mmCIF file of C-alpha atoms in Angstrom:
data_model
loop_
_atom_site.group_PDB
_atom_site.id
_atom_site.type_symbol
_atom_site.label_atom_id
_atom_site.label_comp_id
_atom_site.label_asym_id
_atom_site.label_seq_id
_atom_site.Cartn_x
_atom_site.Cartn_y
_atom_site.Cartn_z
ATOM 1 C CA MET R 1 11.347 37.990 -0.600
ATOM 2 C CA VAL R 2 13.525 36.204 1.862
ATOM 3 C CA SER R 3 16.052 33.312 1.237
ATOM 4 C CA GLU R 4 14.875 29.736 0.880
ATOM 5 C CA LYS R 5 16.861 28.988 3.801
ATOM 6 C CA GLU R 6 14.617 31.129 6.054
ATOM 7 C CA ILE R 7 11.295 29.228 4.422
ATOM 8 C CA TRP R 8 13.347 25.713 5.653
ATOM 9 C CA GLN R 9 13.955 27.410 9.045
ATOM 10 C CA LEU R 10 10.268 28.478 9.332
ATOM 11 C CA LEU R 11 8.988 24.517 8.370
ATOM 12 C CA GLU R 12 11.288 23.200 11.172
ATOM 13 C CA GLN R 13 8.317 24.642 13.379
ATOM 14 C CA VAL R 14 5.840 21.795 11.765
ATOM 15 C CA SER R 15 6.015 18.717 13.440
ATOM 16 C CA ASP R 16 4.556 15.166 12.275
ATOM 17 C CA PRO R 17 1.184 15.001 14.212
ATOM 18 C CA GLU R 18 1.677 11.375 15.207
ATOM 19 C CA ILE R 19 5.515 11.797 16.201
ATOM 20 C CA PRO R 20 5.483 15.296 17.329
ATOM 21 C CA VAL R 21 9.180 14.948 18.376
ATOM 22 C CA LEU R 22 10.035 14.921 14.468
ATOM 23 C CA THR R 23 9.525 18.074 12.321
ATOM 24 C CA VAL R 24 8.790 17.529 8.640
ATOM 25 C CA VAL R 25 12.400 18.440 8.051
ATOM 26 C CA ASP R 26 13.940 15.727 10.183
ATOM 27 C CA LEU R 27 11.379 13.324 8.461
ATOM 28 C CA GLY R 28 12.857 13.987 4.973
ATOM 29 C CA VAL R 29 9.101 14.566 3.953
ATOM 30 C CA VAL R 30 10.043 18.532 2.185
ATOM 31 C CA ARG R 31 12.000 17.734 -0.810
ATOM 32 C CA THR R 32 12.689 21.151 -2.113
ATOM 33 C CA VAL R 33 11.781 24.822 -1.427
ATOM 34 C CA GLU R 34 12.100 26.847 -4.585
ATOM 35 C CA TRP R 35 11.292 30.294 -5.684
ATOM 36 C CA ILE R 36 9.095 30.090 -9.063
ATOM 37 C CA ASP R 37 7.164 32.683 -10.649
ATOM 38 C CA ASN R 38 6.785 35.177 -7.577
ATOM 39 C CA GLU R 39 5.657 32.314 -5.289
ATOM 40 C CA TYR R 40 7.630 29.546 -3.004
ATOM 41 C CA VAL R 41 7.120 26.093 -4.078
ATOM 42 C CA ILE R 42 7.256 23.674 -1.253
ATOM 43 C CA THR R 43 7.601 20.062 -2.584
ATOM 44 C CA ILE R 44 6.544 17.512 -0.206
ATOM 45 C CA THR R 45 6.636 13.743 -0.547
ATOM 46 C CA PRO R 46 4.327 11.032 1.747
ATOM 47 C CA THR R 47 6.114 8.504 3.677
ATOM 48 C CA TYR R 48 3.678 6.050 2.964
ATOM 49 C CA SER R 49 0.645 5.843 0.590
ATOM 50 C CA GLY R 50 -2.253 5.928 2.630
ATOM 51 C CA CYS R 51 -0.453 7.847 5.689
ATOM 52 C CA PRO R 52 -3.443 9.999 7.158
ATOM 53 C CA ALA R 53 -0.632 12.390 8.549
ATOM 54 C CA MET R 54 0.265 13.845 5.129
ATOM 55 C CA GLN R 55 -3.001 16.065 5.154
ATOM 56 C CA TYR R 56 -2.178 17.584 8.605
ATOM 57 C CA ILE R 57 1.351 18.064 7.605
ATOM 58 C CA GLU R 58 0.337 20.123 4.508
ATOM 59 C CA LYS R 59 -2.141 22.212 6.540
ATOM 60 C CA GLY R 60 0.736 22.684 9.120
ATOM 61 C CA ILE R 61 3.077 24.097 6.178
ATOM 62 C CA ALA R 62 0.390 26.001 4.832
ATOM 63 C CA GLU R 63 -0.540 27.730 8.203
ATOM 64 C CA VAL R 64 2.949 28.848 9.205
ATOM 65 C CA LEU R 65 3.635 30.296 5.701
ATOM 66 C CA THR R 66 0.441 32.038 5.695
ATOM 67 C CA ASP R 67 0.939 33.496 9.112
ATOM 68 C CA LYS R 68 4.065 35.157 7.755
ATOM 69 C CA GLY R 69 2.128 36.446 4.869
ATOM 70 C CA PHE R 70 4.179 34.318 2.109
ATOM 71 C CA ASP R 71 2.920 33.257 -1.300
ATOM 72 C CA PHE R 72 3.375 29.842 -1.844
ATOM 73 C CA LYS R 73 2.039 26.601 -3.285
ATOM 74 C CA ILE R 74 2.528 23.113 -2.038
ATOM 75 C CA VAL R 75 3.310 20.257 -4.346
ATOM 76 C CA THR R 76 3.323 16.231 -3.691
ATOM 77 C CA THR R 77 5.653 14.263 -5.681
ATOM 78 C CA LEU R 78 5.836 10.510 -5.336
ATOM 79 C CA SER R 79 9.027 10.016 -6.977
ATOM 80 C CA PRO R 80 11.759 9.361 -5.943
ATOM 81 C CA ALA R 81 9.850 7.439 -3.262
ATOM 82 C CA TRP R 82 10.524 8.303 0.112
ATOM 83 C CA THR R 83 12.566 6.134 2.187
ATOM 84 C CA THR R 84 13.882 6.087 5.776
ATOM 85 C CA ASP R 85 17.101 6.925 4.604
ATOM 86 C CA TRP R 86 15.987 10.337 4.196
ATOM 87 C CA LEU R 87 15.650 10.659 8.026
ATOM 88 C CA THR R 88 18.096 13.084 8.941
ATOM 89 C CA LYS R 89 20.753 12.216 11.685
ATOM 90 C CA GLU R 90 18.985 14.889 14.133
ATOM 91 C CA GLY R 91 15.927 13.174 13.439
ATOM 92 C CA ARG R 92 17.272 9.734 14.355
ATOM 93 C CA GLU R 93 18.443 11.015 17.758
ATOM 94 C CA LYS R 94 15.234 12.596 18.601
ATOM 95 C CA LEU R 95 13.422 9.488 17.925
ATOM 96 C CA ASN R 96 15.567 7.409 19.978
ATOM 97 C CA LYS R 97 15.375 9.960 22.978
ATOM 98 C CA TYR R 98 11.603 9.859 22.624
ATOM 99 C CA GLY R 99 11.393 6.241 23.013
ATOM 100 C CA ILE R 100 11.122 4.914 19.464
ATOM 101 C CA ALA R 101 14.025 2.903 17.922
ATOM 102 C CA PRO R 102 15.300 4.631 14.858
ATOM 103 C CA PRO R 103 15.500 2.542 11.712
ATOM 104 C CA VAL R 104 18.614 0.124 11.395
ATOM 105 C CA ASP R 105 19.895 -1.400 8.156
ATOM 106 C CA GLU R 106 17.635 -4.043 6.795
ATOM 107 C CA GLY R 107 17.928 -5.945 3.682
ATOM 108 C CA ASP R 108 15.518 -6.782 1.195
ATOM 109 C CA LYS R 109 12.069 -7.125 2.781
ATOM 110 C CA SER R 110 10.668 -9.743 0.567
ATOM 111 C CA VAL R 111 13.409 -12.289 1.482
ATOM 112 C CA LEU R 112 11.664 -14.478 4.231
ATOM 113 C CA PHE R 113 14.597 -16.122 5.712
ATOM 114 C CA GLY R 114 17.270 -13.538 5.848
ATOM 115 C CA PRO R 115 19.306 -12.863 8.977
ATOM 116 C CA PRO R 116 17.689 -11.334 11.756
ATOM 117 C CA ILE R 117 18.025 -7.678 12.361
ATOM 118 C CA VAL R 118 19.311 -5.876 15.670
ATOM 119 C CA VAL R 119 17.082 -3.235 16.974
ATOM 120 C CA PRO R 120 18.703 -1.764 20.201
ATOM 121 C CA CYS R 121 15.986 -1.265 23.072
ATOM 122 C CA PRO R 122 15.673 2.988 23.109
ATOM 123 C CA LEU R 123 14.736 2.669 26.780
ATOM 124 C CA CYS R 124 17.682 0.687 28.293
ATOM 125 C CA GLY R 125 20.225 0.105 25.156
ATOM 126 C CA SER R 126 19.959 -3.438 25.473
ATOM 127 C CA GLU R 127 20.530 -5.548 21.848
ATOM 128 C CA ASN R 128 18.533 -8.163 23.689
ATOM 129 C CA THR R 129 15.229 -7.429 21.844
ATOM 130 C CA LYS R 130 12.716 -9.238 19.771
ATOM 131 C CA MET R 131 10.078 -8.291 17.175
ATOM 132 C CA ILE R 132 6.217 -8.789 18.289
ATOM 133 C CA SER R 133 4.721 -7.541 15.168
ATOM 134 C CA GLN R 134 5.959 -6.245 11.868
ATOM 135 C CA PHE R 135 2.970 -3.671 12.079
ATOM 136 C CA GLY R 136 2.654 -1.109 15.145
ATOM 137 C CA SER R 137 0.661 1.738 16.160
ATOM 138 C CA THR R 138 1.158 3.743 12.867
ATOM 139 C CA ALA R 139 1.982 2.476 9.160
ATOM 140 C CA CYS R 140 5.637 3.606 9.804
ATOM 141 C CA LYS R 141 6.231 1.701 13.232
ATOM 142 C CA ALA R 142 6.609 -1.726 14.075
ATOM 143 C CA HIS R 143 6.212 -3.299 17.595
ATOM 144 C CA TRP R 144 9.070 -4.826 19.410
ATOM 145 C CA GLN R 145 9.935 -5.643 23.177
ATOM 146 C CA CYS R 146 13.253 -5.549 25.266
ATOM 147 C CA LYS R 147 13.970 -9.001 26.620
ATOM 148 C CA ASP R 148 16.128 -7.376 29.492
ATOM 149 C CA CYS R 149 14.300 -4.213 30.739
ATOM 150 C CA LEU R 150 10.973 -5.802 29.171
ATOM 151 C CA GLU R 151 9.672 -2.926 27.960
ATOM 152 C CA PRO R 152 7.811 -2.943 24.777
ATOM 153 C CA PHE R 153 8.790 -0.201 22.338
ATOM 154 C CA ASP R 154 8.018 0.975 18.935
ATOM 155 C CA TYR R 155 10.638 0.759 16.066
ATOM 156 C CA PHE R 156 10.412 3.352 13.265
ATOM 157 C CA LYS R 157 10.848 0.439 10.553
ATOM 158 C CA CYS R 158 13.394 0.691 7.596
ATOM 159 C CA LEU R 159 11.608 1.477 4.372
ATOM 160 C CA ARG R 160 13.616 1.484 1.087
ATOM 161 C CA MET Y 1 -12.184 -3.539 -31.075
ATOM 162 C CA GLU Y 2 -10.429 -0.367 -31.672
ATOM 163 C CA ILE Y 3 -9.120 1.477 -28.667
ATOM 164 C CA ASN Y 4 -7.242 4.834 -28.367
ATOM 165 C CA LYS Y 5 -4.507 5.454 -25.984
ATOM 166 C CA GLN Y 6 -6.340 7.452 -23.697
ATOM 167 C CA ASP Y 7 -9.196 4.926 -23.276
ATOM 168 C CA ALA Y 8 -6.816 2.025 -22.831
ATOM 169 C CA LEU Y 9 -4.775 3.926 -20.083
ATOM 170 C CA PHE Y 10 -7.979 5.124 -18.016
ATOM 171 C CA GLU Y 11 -8.822 1.422 -18.432
ATOM 172 C CA PHE Y 12 -5.445 -0.024 -17.353
ATOM 173 C CA VAL Y 13 -5.178 2.333 -14.243
ATOM 174 C CA LEU Y 14 -8.605 1.697 -13.351
ATOM 175 C CA ARG Y 15 -7.820 -1.926 -12.642
ATOM 176 C CA ILE Y 16 -5.025 -1.446 -10.696
ATOM 177 C CA ALA Y 17 -7.136 1.373 -8.742
ATOM 178 C CA ASP Y 18 -9.924 -1.147 -8.344
ATOM 179 C CA ASP Y 19 -8.055 -4.219 -7.257
ATOM 180 C CA SER Y 20 -6.464 -1.900 -4.372
ATOM 181 C CA LEU Y 21 -9.665 -0.427 -3.282
ATOM 182 C CA ILE Y 22 -11.659 -3.607 -3.296
ATOM 183 C CA LEU Y 23 -8.878 -5.579 -1.434
ATOM 184 C CA GLY Y 24 -8.189 -2.525 1.078
ATOM 185 C CA HIS Y 25 -11.857 -2.135 1.856
ATOM 186 C CA ARG Y 26 -12.068 -6.222 2.197
ATOM 187 C CA ILE Y 27 -8.900 -6.263 4.683
ATOM 188 C CA SER Y 28 -10.380 -3.161 6.563
ATOM 189 C CA GLU Y 29 -13.535 -5.191 7.538
ATOM 190 C CA TRP Y 30 -11.221 -7.049 9.884
ATOM 191 C CA CYS Y 31 -10.698 -3.993 12.096
ATOM 192 C CA GLY Y 32 -11.672 -4.706 15.470
ATOM 193 C CA HIS Y 33 -11.968 -8.418 14.593
ATOM 194 C CA GLY Y 34 -8.465 -9.522 14.327
ATOM 195 C CA PRO Y 35 -7.928 -12.990 15.904
ATOM 196 C CA ILE Y 36 -5.074 -11.298 18.076
ATOM 197 C CA LEU Y 37 -4.496 -7.705 18.662
ATOM 198 C CA GLU Y 38 -1.214 -7.424 16.883
ATOM 199 C CA GLU Y 39 -2.932 -9.038 13.887
ATOM 200 C CA ASP Y 40 -5.758 -6.705 14.013
ATOM 201 C CA ILE Y 41 -3.143 -3.731 13.744
ATOM 202 C CA ALA Y 42 -1.233 -5.558 10.993
ATOM 203 C CA LEU Y 43 -4.240 -5.975 8.770
ATOM 204 C CA THR Y 44 -5.717 -2.332 9.096
ATOM 205 C CA ASN Y 45 -2.160 -1.086 8.217
ATOM 206 C CA ILE Y 46 -2.236 -3.055 5.149
ATOM 207 C CA ALA Y 47 -5.651 -2.013 4.506
ATOM 208 C CA LEU Y 48 -4.630 1.593 4.883
ATOM 209 C CA ASP Y 49 -1.552 1.163 2.288
ATOM 210 C CA PHE Y 50 -3.818 -0.377 -0.283
ATOM 211 C CA VAL Y 51 -6.599 2.608 -0.020
ATOM 212 C CA GLY Y 52 -3.722 4.920 -0.014
ATOM 213 C CA GLN Y 53 -2.284 3.327 -3.113
ATOM 214 C CA ALA Y 54 -6.000 3.116 -4.540
ATOM 215 C CA THR Y 55 -6.391 7.187 -4.098
ATOM 216 C CA ASN Y 56 -3.050 7.813 -6.104
ATOM 217 C CA PHE Y 57 -4.190 5.539 -8.821
ATOM 218 C CA TYR Y 58 -7.612 6.886 -8.941
ATOM 219 C CA ASP Y 59 -6.381 10.367 -8.988
ATOM 220 C CA TYR Y 60 -4.368 9.476 -12.006
ATOM 221 C CA ALA Y 61 -7.055 7.939 -13.835
ATOM 222 C CA ALA Y 62 -9.262 10.972 -13.329
ATOM 223 C CA LYS Y 63 -6.562 13.031 -14.809
ATOM 224 C CA VAL Y 64 -6.341 10.613 -17.817
ATOM 225 C CA GLU Y 65 -9.878 10.663 -18.528
ATOM 226 C CA GLY Y 66 -10.169 14.372 -18.153
ATOM 227 C CA LYS Y 67 -13.908 14.503 -17.753
ATOM 228 C CA CYS Y 68 -14.075 16.354 -14.372
ATOM 229 C CA ARG Y 69 -14.384 13.138 -12.276
ATOM 230 C CA THR Y 70 -12.544 13.209 -9.277
ATOM 231 C CA ALA Y 71 -10.841 10.311 -7.408
ATOM 232 C CA ASP Y 72 -13.807 10.350 -5.112
ATOM 233 C CA ASP Y 73 -16.211 10.150 -7.973
ATOM 234 C CA LEU Y 74 -14.407 7.021 -9.336
ATOM 235 C CA ALA Y 75 -14.093 5.164 -5.734
ATOM 236 C CA PHE Y 76 -17.658 5.870 -4.921
ATOM 237 C CA LEU Y 77 -20.075 6.800 -7.826
ATOM 238 C CA ARG Y 78 -19.780 4.057 -10.012
ATOM 239 C CA PHE Y 79 -22.142 0.986 -10.537
ATOM 240 C CA GLU Y 80 -21.048 -2.711 -10.073
ATOM 241 C CA ARG Y 81 -20.344 -3.477 -13.597
ATOM 242 C CA GLU Y 82 -17.802 -0.216 -14.060
ATOM 243 C CA TYR Y 83 -15.486 -1.654 -11.405
ATOM 244 C CA LYS Y 84 -12.601 -3.855 -12.987
ATOM 245 C CA ASN Y 85 -10.901 -5.614 -10.341
ATOM 246 C CA VAL Y 86 -10.110 -9.257 -10.186
ATOM 247 C CA LEU Y 87 -12.709 -11.485 -8.637
ATOM 248 C CA LEU Y 88 -10.122 -12.845 -6.153
ATOM 249 C CA VAL Y 89 -10.109 -9.418 -4.330
ATOM 250 C CA GLU Y 90 -13.853 -9.205 -3.802
ATOM 251 C CA GLN Y 91 -14.094 -12.565 -2.226
ATOM 252 C CA PRO Y 92 -15.508 -12.661 1.263
ATOM 253 C CA ASN Y 93 -12.866 -12.501 4.499
ATOM 254 C CA GLY Y 94 -14.065 -15.818 5.553
ATOM 255 C CA HIS Y 95 -11.911 -17.128 8.360
ATOM 256 C CA PHE Y 96 -8.630 -15.864 9.004
ATOM 257 C CA GLY Y 97 -6.696 -18.318 6.699
ATOM 258 C CA ASP Y 98 -9.110 -17.602 3.876
ATOM 259 C CA THR Y 99 -8.164 -14.046 4.250
ATOM 260 C CA ILE Y 100 -4.193 -14.810 4.463
ATOM 261 C CA ALA Y 101 -4.457 -17.154 1.319
ATOM 262 C CA ARG Y 102 -6.417 -14.402 -0.579
ATOM 263 C CA GLN Y 103 -3.795 -11.808 0.463
ATOM 264 C CA PHE Y 104 -0.747 -14.025 -0.392
ATOM 265 C CA PHE Y 105 -2.033 -14.893 -3.844
ATOM 266 C CA PHE Y 106 -2.437 -11.066 -4.666
ATOM 267 C CA ASP Y 107 0.674 -9.957 -3.123
ATOM 268 C CA VAL Y 108 2.971 -12.393 -4.846
ATOM 269 C CA PHE Y 109 1.297 -10.871 -7.943
ATOM 270 C CA ARG Y 110 1.340 -7.478 -7.044
ATOM 271 C CA LYS Y 111 5.106 -7.369 -6.166
ATOM 272 C CA LEU Y 112 5.836 -8.732 -9.687
ATOM 273 C CA PHE Y 113 3.463 -6.470 -11.268
ATOM 274 C CA PHE Y 114 5.087 -3.321 -9.523
ATOM 275 C CA GLU Y 115 8.395 -4.140 -10.177
ATOM 276 C CA GLU Y 116 7.517 -4.092 -13.901
ATOM 277 C CA LEU Y 117 5.426 -1.050 -13.721
ATOM 278 C CA ALA Y 118 8.079 0.943 -11.992
ATOM 279 C CA LYS Y 119 9.949 0.867 -15.256
ATOM 280 C CA SER Y 120 6.942 2.107 -17.331
ATOM 281 C CA THR Y 121 7.685 5.259 -19.514
ATOM 282 C CA ASP Y 122 4.851 6.819 -18.151
ATOM 283 C CA GLU Y 123 6.614 9.004 -15.130
ATOM 284 C CA GLU Y 124 3.304 8.936 -12.920
ATOM 285 C CA LEU Y 125 2.390 5.389 -12.992
ATOM 286 C CA ALA Y 126 6.140 4.501 -12.482
ATOM 287 C CA GLY Y 127 6.357 6.912 -9.623
ATOM 288 C CA ILE Y 128 3.086 5.395 -7.871
ATOM 289 C CA ALA Y 129 4.416 1.757 -9.003
ATOM 290 C CA GLU Y 130 7.866 2.726 -7.126
ATOM 291 C CA LYS Y 131 6.116 3.915 -4.000
ATOM 292 C CA SER Y 132 3.831 1.219 -3.978
ATOM 293 C CA LEU Y 133 6.479 -1.521 -4.149
ATOM 294 C CA LEU Y 134 7.870 -0.591 -0.930
ATOM 295 C CA GLU Y 135 4.820 -1.258 0.921
ATOM 296 C CA THR Y 136 4.260 -4.562 -1.128
ATOM 297 C CA LYS Y 137 7.017 -5.916 -0.002
ATOM 298 C CA TYR Y 138 6.060 -5.888 3.689
ATOM 299 C CA HIS Y 139 2.648 -7.292 2.777
ATOM 300 C CA LEU Y 140 4.228 -10.163 0.767
ATOM 301 C CA ARG Y 141 6.433 -10.852 3.833
ATOM 302 C CA HIS Y 142 3.534 -10.789 6.206
ATOM 303 C CA SER Y 143 1.134 -13.216 4.152
ATOM 304 C CA SER Y 144 3.946 -15.517 3.429
ATOM 305 C CA GLU Y 145 5.012 -15.839 6.981
ATOM 306 C CA TRP Y 146 1.177 -16.647 7.902
ATOM 307 C CA MET Y 147 1.026 -19.189 4.991
ATOM 308 C CA ILE Y 148 3.854 -21.212 6.202
ATOM 309 C CA ARG Y 149 2.734 -20.918 9.921
ATOM 310 C CA LEU Y 150 -0.669 -22.123 9.256
ATOM 311 C CA GLY Y 151 -0.042 -24.562 6.714
ATOM 312 C CA ASP Y 152 3.023 -26.154 8.673
ATOM 313 C CA GLY Y 153 1.278 -25.499 11.941
ATOM 314 C CA THR Y 154 -1.402 -27.662 13.437
ATOM 315 C CA GLU Y 155 -3.631 -30.365 12.006
ATOM 316 C CA GLU Y 156 -6.286 -28.008 12.174
ATOM 317 C CA SER Y 157 -4.625 -24.997 10.757
ATOM 318 C CA HIS Y 158 -3.149 -27.174 8.127
ATOM 319 C CA ALA Y 159 -6.636 -28.343 7.322
ATOM 320 C CA LYS Y 160 -7.982 -25.142 7.151
ATOM 321 C CA ILE Y 161 -5.494 -23.115 5.138
ATOM 322 C CA GLN Y 162 -5.429 -26.240 2.579
ATOM 323 C CA GLU Y 163 -9.173 -25.779 2.115
ATOM 324 C CA SER Y 164 -8.698 -21.913 1.602
ATOM 325 C CA VAL Y 165 -6.152 -22.533 -1.236
ATOM 326 C CA ASP Y 166 -8.454 -25.092 -2.771
ATOM 327 C CA THR Y 167 -11.386 -22.818 -2.697
ATOM 328 C CA LEU Y 168 -9.335 -19.408 -4.002
ATOM 329 C CA TRP Y 169 -7.318 -21.317 -6.451
ATOM 330 C CA ARG Y 170 -9.890 -20.691 -9.131
ATOM 331 C CA TYR Y 171 -9.497 -17.101 -9.167
ATOM 332 C CA THR Y 172 -5.657 -16.673 -9.604
ATOM 333 C CA GLY Y 173 -5.746 -17.489 -13.325
ATOM 334 C CA GLU Y 174 -7.581 -13.991 -13.753
ATOM 335 C CA LEU Y 175 -4.719 -12.113 -12.187
ATOM 336 C CA PHE Y 176 -2.840 -12.644 -15.668
ATOM 337 C CA PHE Y 177 -5.803 -11.499 -17.653
ATOM 338 C CA SER Y 178 -4.690 -9.115 -20.681
ATOM 339 C CA ASN Y 179 -6.539 -7.930 -23.678
ATOM 340 C CA GLU Y 180 -6.164 -5.285 -26.181
ATOM 341 C CA VAL Y 181 -5.793 -2.556 -23.473
ATOM 342 C CA ASP Y 182 -2.587 -4.437 -22.392
ATOM 343 C CA ALA Y 183 -1.269 -4.969 -25.777
ATOM 344 C CA LEU Y 184 -1.532 -1.461 -26.867
ATOM 345 C CA LEU Y 185 0.014 0.023 -23.798
ATOM 346 C CA LEU Y 186 2.814 -2.561 -23.826
ATOM 347 C CA ASN Y 187 3.536 -1.715 -27.286
ATOM 348 C CA GLU Y 188 3.778 2.097 -26.249
ATOM 349 C CA LYS Y 189 6.283 0.829 -23.189
ATOM 350 C CA ILE Y 190 3.881 1.900 -20.743
ATOM 351 C CA GLY Y 191 1.990 -1.277 -19.708
ATOM 352 C CA VAL Y 192 3.165 -4.297 -18.182
ATOM 353 C CA ASP Y 193 3.581 -8.012 -20.003
ATOM 354 C CA ILE Y 194 1.097 -9.228 -17.324
ATOM 355 C CA ALA Y 195 1.066 -12.891 -19.078
ATOM 356 C CA ALA Y 196 4.708 -12.840 -18.695
ATOM 357 C CA LEU Y 197 4.430 -12.774 -14.838
ATOM 358 C CA LYS Y 198 2.494 -16.026 -14.480
ATOM 359 C CA ARG Y 199 5.550 -18.059 -14.669
ATOM 360 C CA PRO Y 200 7.332 -16.082 -11.903
ATOM 361 C CA TRP Y 201 4.329 -15.897 -9.902
ATOM 362 C CA GLU Y 202 3.875 -19.755 -9.916
ATOM 363 C CA LYS Y 203 7.474 -20.522 -8.978
ATOM 364 C CA GLN Y 204 7.320 -18.303 -5.828
ATOM 365 C CA VAL Y 205 3.752 -19.345 -4.732
ATOM 366 C CA ARG Y 206 5.094 -23.124 -5.136
ATOM 367 C CA GLU Y 207 8.001 -22.139 -3.118
ATOM 368 C CA ILE Y 208 5.804 -20.996 -0.213
ATOM 369 C CA LEU Y 209 3.170 -23.529 -0.351
ATOM 370 C CA GLY Y 210 5.768 -26.074 -0.545
ATOM 371 C CA GLU Y 211 7.277 -24.827 2.689
ATOM 372 C CA ALA Y 212 3.986 -24.583 4.372
ATOM 373 C CA THR Y 213 3.339 -28.108 3.361
ATOM 374 C CA ILE Y 214 0.150 -26.913 1.308
ATOM 375 C CA GLU Y 215 -0.664 -28.676 -2.002
ATOM 376 C CA ILE Y 216 -1.597 -27.167 -4.970
ATOM 377 C CA PRO Y 217 -5.129 -27.920 -6.150
ATOM 378 C CA ALA Y 218 -5.240 -30.686 -8.836
ATOM 379 C CA HIS Y 219 -8.339 -28.991 -10.688
ATOM 380 C CA ALA Y 220 -7.574 -26.655 -13.516
ATOM 381 C CA TRP Y 221 -10.918 -24.821 -13.610
ATOM 382 C CA GLN Y 222 -10.422 -21.264 -13.411
ATOM 383 C CA GLN Y 223 -13.050 -18.749 -13.118
ATOM 384 C CA ALA Y 224 -12.739 -15.102 -14.590
ATOM 385 C CA GLY Y 225 -15.218 -12.029 -15.242
ATOM 386 C CA GLY Y 226 -13.929 -9.076 -12.917
ATOM 387 C CA ARG Y 227 -11.557 -7.244 -15.515
ATOM 388 C CA THR Y 228 -14.633 -7.096 -17.940
ATOM 389 C CA GLY Y 229 -16.991 -6.127 -15.110
ATOM 390 C CA VAL Y 230 -18.764 -9.342 -14.517
ATOM 391 C CA HIS Y 231 -18.566 -9.619 -10.922
ATOM 392 C CA SER Y 232 -19.297 -12.321 -8.130
ATOM 393 C CA GLU Y 233 -22.458 -11.529 -6.012
ATOM 394 C CA HIS Y 234 -20.227 -10.675 -3.236
ATOM 395 C CA LEU Y 235 -19.160 -7.157 -5.193
ATOM 396 C CA GLY Y 236 -22.547 -5.861 -4.994
ATOM 397 C CA TYR Y 237 -22.794 -6.173 -0.944
ATOM 398 C CA LEU Y 238 -19.435 -4.803 -0.480
ATOM 399 C CA LEU Y 239 -20.055 -1.821 -2.466
ATOM 400 C CA THR Y 240 -23.571 -0.970 -0.765
ATOM 401 C CA GLU Y 241 -21.412 -0.448 2.541
ATOM 402 C CA LEU Y 242 -18.487 1.252 0.862
ATOM 403 C CA GLN Y 243 -20.661 3.801 -1.208
ATOM 404 C CA TYR Y 244 -23.213 4.191 1.425
ATOM 405 C CA MET Y 245 -22.115 7.704 2.708
ATOM 406 C CA GLN Y 246 -21.647 9.266 -0.771
ATOM 407 C CA ARG Y 247 -25.149 7.818 -1.974
ATOM 408 C CA ALA Y 248 -26.935 8.901 1.365
ATOM 409 C CA TYR Y 249 -25.332 12.375 1.525
ATOM 410 C CA PRO Y 250 -24.066 13.196 -1.944
ATOM 411 C CA GLY Y 251 -20.744 15.191 -1.731
ATOM 412 C CA MET Y 252 -20.468 14.939 1.913
ATOM 413 C CA GLU Y 253 -16.833 15.281 3.475
ATOM 414 C CA TRP Y 254 -15.335 14.248 6.552
#
């Protein structure tokens, strides 16, 4: 038996298949690692209900732990629901460097005429940007464009 | 009719799951056919959320039933009469306005419903509802914005979306269907007081339709049947496509 900390370190090797720059730990998808009845119990939570990356994430976790010969079990839990607040600080920085704007503080999604949000362009840093579509290349992203450098970019949208 | 708690819960969860699957499948039919690229992507993303939510509810329904059926068995291997979704969600996509109006009526309902279900004493149901609610807020915003844009848009878009609303209005009453299943579960603090959602639903729908300059139809006729398994002709065709792989190649996996 090794410490749970070592398991966490191993999990840092597993990346999100759709945003490879993020590990499952950065993403906040791994909730807990516990030693229960002679095995490690890894509890994970999906980002979006239909996120197709979850199956790969589970497989990725199983692979690194099997490689090291650990006995383990992966449990999926829905509650409390994943929110983008769980993205780590490192995760946010990695996203920005990779060209995806990290989530900014947004109000209630269902309020139609709330104040617009400011999402700085991850490429030139300008705050003069606009939303093209609330929905982007994956469930977790929206499609934006910078009005200064004119580049389109992905925005990791706020979910909470 | 006497109904026990387990049967009631299975039926209740199945209704939610079927609404999600059938509407998710309907929206997914837009994949590659959206009016603009961004909208194509938006609709397929929303479809994915719905199918994901359906999976969670079917998993739970299978567990509640306890007859060794899996989520896939429930999704793919039942007959038309065994599906308990409302008629609204099985209506064909029609033109873009028809799809948006259908979605809008449903999203307003879904948000109110999940807000209540998230308070259920059944932790699994509350968990799925809490998770789904976050996604539903995005869907509602999307469909509301389009209602306003189309309704308060050009003369043509206004006329088309008004017609969509006129046509689909008759299926909205069924969203508030409840029977002994709901009564039993409400008593156990598991279910939702669905009838009580009608007022806030109407209020929110009126607000957006007002903004969109769309009138609520004067006719009061409402068509129901889906919740009891009596569907419109459209569901059979939808299921033929949805179930094709499992019927042709039983047990096949990706």
